[in-house]
XYZ file of C-alpha atoms in Angstrom:
325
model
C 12.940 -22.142 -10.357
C 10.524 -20.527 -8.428
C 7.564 -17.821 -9.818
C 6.821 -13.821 -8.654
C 3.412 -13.593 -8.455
C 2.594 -10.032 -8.584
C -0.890 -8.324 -7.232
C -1.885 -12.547 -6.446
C -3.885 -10.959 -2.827
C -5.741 -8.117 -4.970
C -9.045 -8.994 -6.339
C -10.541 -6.298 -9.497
C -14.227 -6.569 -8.868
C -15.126 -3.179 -11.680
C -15.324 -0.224 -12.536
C -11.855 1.060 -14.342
C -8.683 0.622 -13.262
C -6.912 3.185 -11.469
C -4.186 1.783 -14.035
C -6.026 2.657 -17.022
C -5.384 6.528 -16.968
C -1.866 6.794 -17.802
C 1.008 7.858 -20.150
C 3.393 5.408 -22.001
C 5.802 5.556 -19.109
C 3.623 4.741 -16.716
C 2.792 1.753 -18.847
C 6.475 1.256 -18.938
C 6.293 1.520 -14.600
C 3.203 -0.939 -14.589
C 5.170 -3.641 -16.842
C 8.003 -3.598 -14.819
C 5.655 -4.246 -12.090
C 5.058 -7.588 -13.509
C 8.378 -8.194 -15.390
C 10.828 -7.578 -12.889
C 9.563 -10.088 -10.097
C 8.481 -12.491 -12.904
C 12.369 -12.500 -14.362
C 13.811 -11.614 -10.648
C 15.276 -8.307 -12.333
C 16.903 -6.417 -9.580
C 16.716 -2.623 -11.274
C 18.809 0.082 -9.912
C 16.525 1.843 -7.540
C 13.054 0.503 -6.123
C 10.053 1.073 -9.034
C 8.015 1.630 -5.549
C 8.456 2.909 -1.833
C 6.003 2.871 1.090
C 6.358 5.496 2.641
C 4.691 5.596 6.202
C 4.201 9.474 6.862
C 2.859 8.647 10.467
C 1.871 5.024 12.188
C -1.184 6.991 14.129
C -4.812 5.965 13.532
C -7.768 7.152 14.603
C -9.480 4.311 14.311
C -9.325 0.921 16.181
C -10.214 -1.844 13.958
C -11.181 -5.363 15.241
C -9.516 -7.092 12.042
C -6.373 -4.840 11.612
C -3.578 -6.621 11.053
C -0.667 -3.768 12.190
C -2.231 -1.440 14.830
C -1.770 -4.155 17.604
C 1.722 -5.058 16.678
C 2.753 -1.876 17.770
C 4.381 -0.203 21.119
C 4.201 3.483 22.249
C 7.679 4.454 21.145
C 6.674 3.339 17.627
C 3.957 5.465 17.356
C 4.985 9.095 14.799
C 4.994 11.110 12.055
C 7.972 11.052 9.434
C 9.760 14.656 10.025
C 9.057 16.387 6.393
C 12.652 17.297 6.231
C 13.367 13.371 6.155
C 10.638 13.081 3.399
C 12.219 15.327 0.929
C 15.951 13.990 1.437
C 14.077 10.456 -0.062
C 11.751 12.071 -2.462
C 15.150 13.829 -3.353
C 17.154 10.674 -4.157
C 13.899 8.979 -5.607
C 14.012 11.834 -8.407
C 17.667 10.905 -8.750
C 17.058 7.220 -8.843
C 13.732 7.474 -11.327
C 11.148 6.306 -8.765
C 7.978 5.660 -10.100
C 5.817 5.232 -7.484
C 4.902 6.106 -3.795
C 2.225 4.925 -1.515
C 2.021 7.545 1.672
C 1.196 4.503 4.353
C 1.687 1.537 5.778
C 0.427 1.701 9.240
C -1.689 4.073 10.442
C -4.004 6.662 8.813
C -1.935 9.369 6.712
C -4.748 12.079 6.665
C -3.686 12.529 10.168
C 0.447 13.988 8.801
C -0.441 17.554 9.403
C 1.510 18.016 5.999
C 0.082 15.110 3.867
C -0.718 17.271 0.668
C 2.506 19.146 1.126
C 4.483 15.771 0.809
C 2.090 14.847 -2.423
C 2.847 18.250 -4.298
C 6.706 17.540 -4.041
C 6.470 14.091 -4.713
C 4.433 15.238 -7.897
C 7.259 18.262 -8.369
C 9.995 15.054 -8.000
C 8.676 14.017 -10.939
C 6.746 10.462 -9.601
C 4.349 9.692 -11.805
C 1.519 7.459 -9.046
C 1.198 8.963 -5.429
C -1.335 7.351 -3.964
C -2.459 6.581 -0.515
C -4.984 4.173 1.769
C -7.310 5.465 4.198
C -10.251 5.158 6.506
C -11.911 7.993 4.981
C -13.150 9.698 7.914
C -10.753 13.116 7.841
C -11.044 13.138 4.371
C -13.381 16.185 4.427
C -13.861 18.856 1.666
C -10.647 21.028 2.451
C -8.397 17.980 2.588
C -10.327 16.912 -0.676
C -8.966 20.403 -2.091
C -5.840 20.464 -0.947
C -5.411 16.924 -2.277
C -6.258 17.883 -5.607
C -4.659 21.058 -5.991
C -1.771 18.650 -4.714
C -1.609 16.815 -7.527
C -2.451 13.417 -6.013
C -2.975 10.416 -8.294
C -5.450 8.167 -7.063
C -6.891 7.172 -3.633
C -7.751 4.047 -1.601
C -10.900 4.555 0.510
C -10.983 0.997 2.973
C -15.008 -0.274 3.189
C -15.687 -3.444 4.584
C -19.491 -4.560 3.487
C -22.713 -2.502 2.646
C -23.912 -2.506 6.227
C -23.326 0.741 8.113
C -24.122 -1.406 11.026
C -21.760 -4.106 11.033
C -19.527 -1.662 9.132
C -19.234 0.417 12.229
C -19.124 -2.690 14.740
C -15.520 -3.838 13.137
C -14.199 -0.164 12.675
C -14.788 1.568 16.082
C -14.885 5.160 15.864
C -15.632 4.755 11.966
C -18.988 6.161 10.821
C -20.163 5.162 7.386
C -22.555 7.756 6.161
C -19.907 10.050 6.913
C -16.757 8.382 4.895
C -19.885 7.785 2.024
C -20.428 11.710 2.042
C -16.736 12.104 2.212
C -16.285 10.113 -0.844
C -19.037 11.503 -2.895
C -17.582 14.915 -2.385
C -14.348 14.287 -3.194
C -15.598 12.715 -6.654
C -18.051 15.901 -6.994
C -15.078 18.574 -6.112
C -12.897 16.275 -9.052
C -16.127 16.984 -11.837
C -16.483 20.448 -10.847
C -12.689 20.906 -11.123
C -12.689 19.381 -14.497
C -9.932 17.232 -13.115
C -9.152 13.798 -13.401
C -7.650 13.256 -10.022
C -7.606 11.964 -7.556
C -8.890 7.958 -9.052
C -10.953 6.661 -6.237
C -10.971 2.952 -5.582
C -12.832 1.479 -2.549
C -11.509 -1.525 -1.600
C -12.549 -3.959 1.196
C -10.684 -6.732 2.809
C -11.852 -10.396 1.965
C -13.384 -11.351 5.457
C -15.875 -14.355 5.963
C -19.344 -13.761 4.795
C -18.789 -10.897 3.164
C -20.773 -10.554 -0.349
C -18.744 -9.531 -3.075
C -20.974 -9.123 -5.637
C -23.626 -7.094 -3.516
C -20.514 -5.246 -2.829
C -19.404 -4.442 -6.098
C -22.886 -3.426 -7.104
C -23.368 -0.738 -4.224
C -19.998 0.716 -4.521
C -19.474 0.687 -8.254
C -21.966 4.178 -7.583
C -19.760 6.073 -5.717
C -16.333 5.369 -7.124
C -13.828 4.488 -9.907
C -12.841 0.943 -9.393
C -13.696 -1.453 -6.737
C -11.462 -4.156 -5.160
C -10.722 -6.578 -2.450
C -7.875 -7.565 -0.977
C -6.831 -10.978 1.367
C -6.887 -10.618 5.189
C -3.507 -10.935 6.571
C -3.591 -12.446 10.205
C -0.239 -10.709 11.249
C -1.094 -11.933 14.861
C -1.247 -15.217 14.691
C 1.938 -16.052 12.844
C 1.967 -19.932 11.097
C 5.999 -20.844 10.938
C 6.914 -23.768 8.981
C 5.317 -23.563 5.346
C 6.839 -24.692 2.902
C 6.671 -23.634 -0.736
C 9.517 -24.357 -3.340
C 7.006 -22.928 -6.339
C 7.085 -18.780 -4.851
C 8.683 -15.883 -4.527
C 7.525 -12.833 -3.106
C 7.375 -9.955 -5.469
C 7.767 -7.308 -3.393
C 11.843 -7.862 -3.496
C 12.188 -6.972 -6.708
C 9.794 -4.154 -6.723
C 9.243 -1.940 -3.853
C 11.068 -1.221 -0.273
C 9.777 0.221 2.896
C 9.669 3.230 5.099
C 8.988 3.152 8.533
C 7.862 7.059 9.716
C 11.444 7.106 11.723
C 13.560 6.321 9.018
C 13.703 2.372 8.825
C 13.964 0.654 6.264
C 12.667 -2.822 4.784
C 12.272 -4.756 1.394
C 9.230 -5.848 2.506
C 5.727 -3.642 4.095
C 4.792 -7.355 5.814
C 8.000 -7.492 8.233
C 6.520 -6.242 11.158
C 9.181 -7.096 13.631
C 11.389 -5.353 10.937
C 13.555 -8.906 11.037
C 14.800 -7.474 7.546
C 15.570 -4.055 8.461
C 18.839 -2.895 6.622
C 19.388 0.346 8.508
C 18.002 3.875 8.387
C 17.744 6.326 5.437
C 18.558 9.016 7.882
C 22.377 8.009 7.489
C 21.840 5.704 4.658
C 20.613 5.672 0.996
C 17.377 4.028 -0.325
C 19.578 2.662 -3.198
C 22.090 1.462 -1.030
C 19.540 -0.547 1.026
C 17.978 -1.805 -2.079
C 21.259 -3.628 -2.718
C 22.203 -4.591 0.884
C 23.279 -8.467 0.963
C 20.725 -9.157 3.327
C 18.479 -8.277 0.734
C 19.824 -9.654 -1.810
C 20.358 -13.081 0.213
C 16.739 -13.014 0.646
C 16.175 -12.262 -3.037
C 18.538 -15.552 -3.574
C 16.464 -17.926 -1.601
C 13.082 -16.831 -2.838
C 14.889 -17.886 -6.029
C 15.815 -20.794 -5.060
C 12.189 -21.391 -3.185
C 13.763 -21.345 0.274
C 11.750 -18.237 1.524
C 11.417 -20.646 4.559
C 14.662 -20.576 5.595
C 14.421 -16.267 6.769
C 12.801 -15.414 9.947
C 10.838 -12.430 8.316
C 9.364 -14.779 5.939
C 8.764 -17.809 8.113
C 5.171 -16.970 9.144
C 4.511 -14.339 7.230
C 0.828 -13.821 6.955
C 0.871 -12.570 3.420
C 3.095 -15.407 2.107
C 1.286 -17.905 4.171
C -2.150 -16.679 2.513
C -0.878 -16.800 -0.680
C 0.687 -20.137 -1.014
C -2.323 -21.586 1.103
C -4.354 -20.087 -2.022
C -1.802 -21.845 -5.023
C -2.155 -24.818 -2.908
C -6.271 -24.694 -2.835
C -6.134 -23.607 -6.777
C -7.066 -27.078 -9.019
């Protein structure tokens, strides 16, 4: 029977875990985390949902793995009405968790900290977001806090503001370092706890991870990296009867129009189950073209669906099992 591996493209490299801050049932969210993929426990409602509150950037990154995937008409912001009829059902369904993107750069939703004070007033215990850093200035860092929001991902590739700003055009790395110091400043003079700010880089060639750790462990809570997906360049035909991909039995995804997924790597949405504008998350979650993907990852036959033939995530990761001793 095939294995969930949960978190197997995130890399801890210190500092303390954003994880380590919580009550008992967040404990309870973060075992389920593990659990349910590990024991292919399909709970009621997602723990988890993506939520992608606009698919603008204002950056154009050389390695991004989404940005070039996508066409004019797919460029938005999710309406805020639309927001609140999920973070509505969420609270009905016990969600535990959002993430406020998926493509694009949320700090550019005009009403980003509105949508993290009623997530926070739906009761959901880890709002968190990723972000480029550069609009993250000391009002937003105020209204994020007063917001309520739980912890932060700040993207930093290297220690070199020089090749840092070669690979993100239009990025400018003293600025998201200010930006970041700040925020963490505004949080001690607050007397606040939140937001938890993890930097986090993605794993590309050459970069030094230790050097990495050691500059950035000064400026924030917990540092990370993460594998680079090559969403481009597609590789069909692996096969791997020893994995599943967690993300069925955790988490679903929001495009900023209303699609929906079971998975924030289909790109060409090949797993879309509809829209929540006329449909419900929970319905969604139990689809049965989800849950026919959630039997053949069982059976380790992920092969077999279009969305997950190719897949850069699922191609990175079993290339890694398969390069493990």
């Amino acid at each position: 029977m095939a294995k969930a591996k949960p978190n197997a493209n995130f890399y801890f490299l210190g500092g303390q875990s954003v994880h380590q801050m919580k009550t008992p049932e967040y404990q309870q969210y973060r075992q389920a985390w593990q659990d349910n993929p590990a024991r292919f426990v399909v709970r009621g409602f997602p723990l988890h949902l993506d939520i992608e509150v606009t698919s603008r950037c204002n950056l154009r990154c050389t390695f991004c793995d989404k940005l070039p995937l996508l066409s004019k008409e797919q460029m938005g912001d999710m309406d805020f009405h639309l927001f609140r009829k999920i973070l509505d059902e969420g609270e009905e369904g016990h969600l535990w968790a959002i993430k406020l993107s998926y493509r694009g750069e949320p700090l550019l939703h005009p009403r980003l900290a509105d949508m993290v004070a009623y997530a926070k007033a739906r009761g959901v215990l880890d709002v968190y977001f990723n972000t480029n850093g550069m609009l993250l200035t000391e009002s937003m860092a105020h209204h994020l806090i007063d917001a309520g929001l739980d912890r932060i991902s700040i993207s930093m590739e290297g220690t070199d503001p020089q090749a840092f700003e070669r690979e993100r055009h239009g990025a400018k790395f003293h600025q998201i370092l200010q930006h970041i110091d700040r925020l963490v400043e505004l949080r001690q003079q607050r007397n606040c706890d939140h937001p938890k700010v993890r930097i986090q880089t993605v794993k590309l060639p050459g970069l030094d991870l230790e050097a990495y750790r050691t500059f950035w462990l000064e400026h924030g809570d917990e540092v990370a990296a993460v594998d680079y997906k090559d969403s481009a360049n597609r590789e069909p035909g692996l096969v791997s009867h020893d994995w599943a991909c967690p993300q069925l039995w955790q988490r679903m995804t929001i495009e900023w129009s209303g699609a929906i997924m079971p998975c924030n790597n289909d790109d060409f949405r090949n797993l879309c189950v509809g829209n929540v504008k006329n449909r419900t998350v929970a319905s969604c979650w139990h689809d049965p073209l989800v849950q026919k993907a959630r039997d053949l990852h069982r059976q380790g036959l992920s092969h077999i669906l279009e969305a997950c033939n190719g897949c850069p995530w699922r191609t990175a990761q079993i290339k890694k099992n398969i390069q493990t001793p």
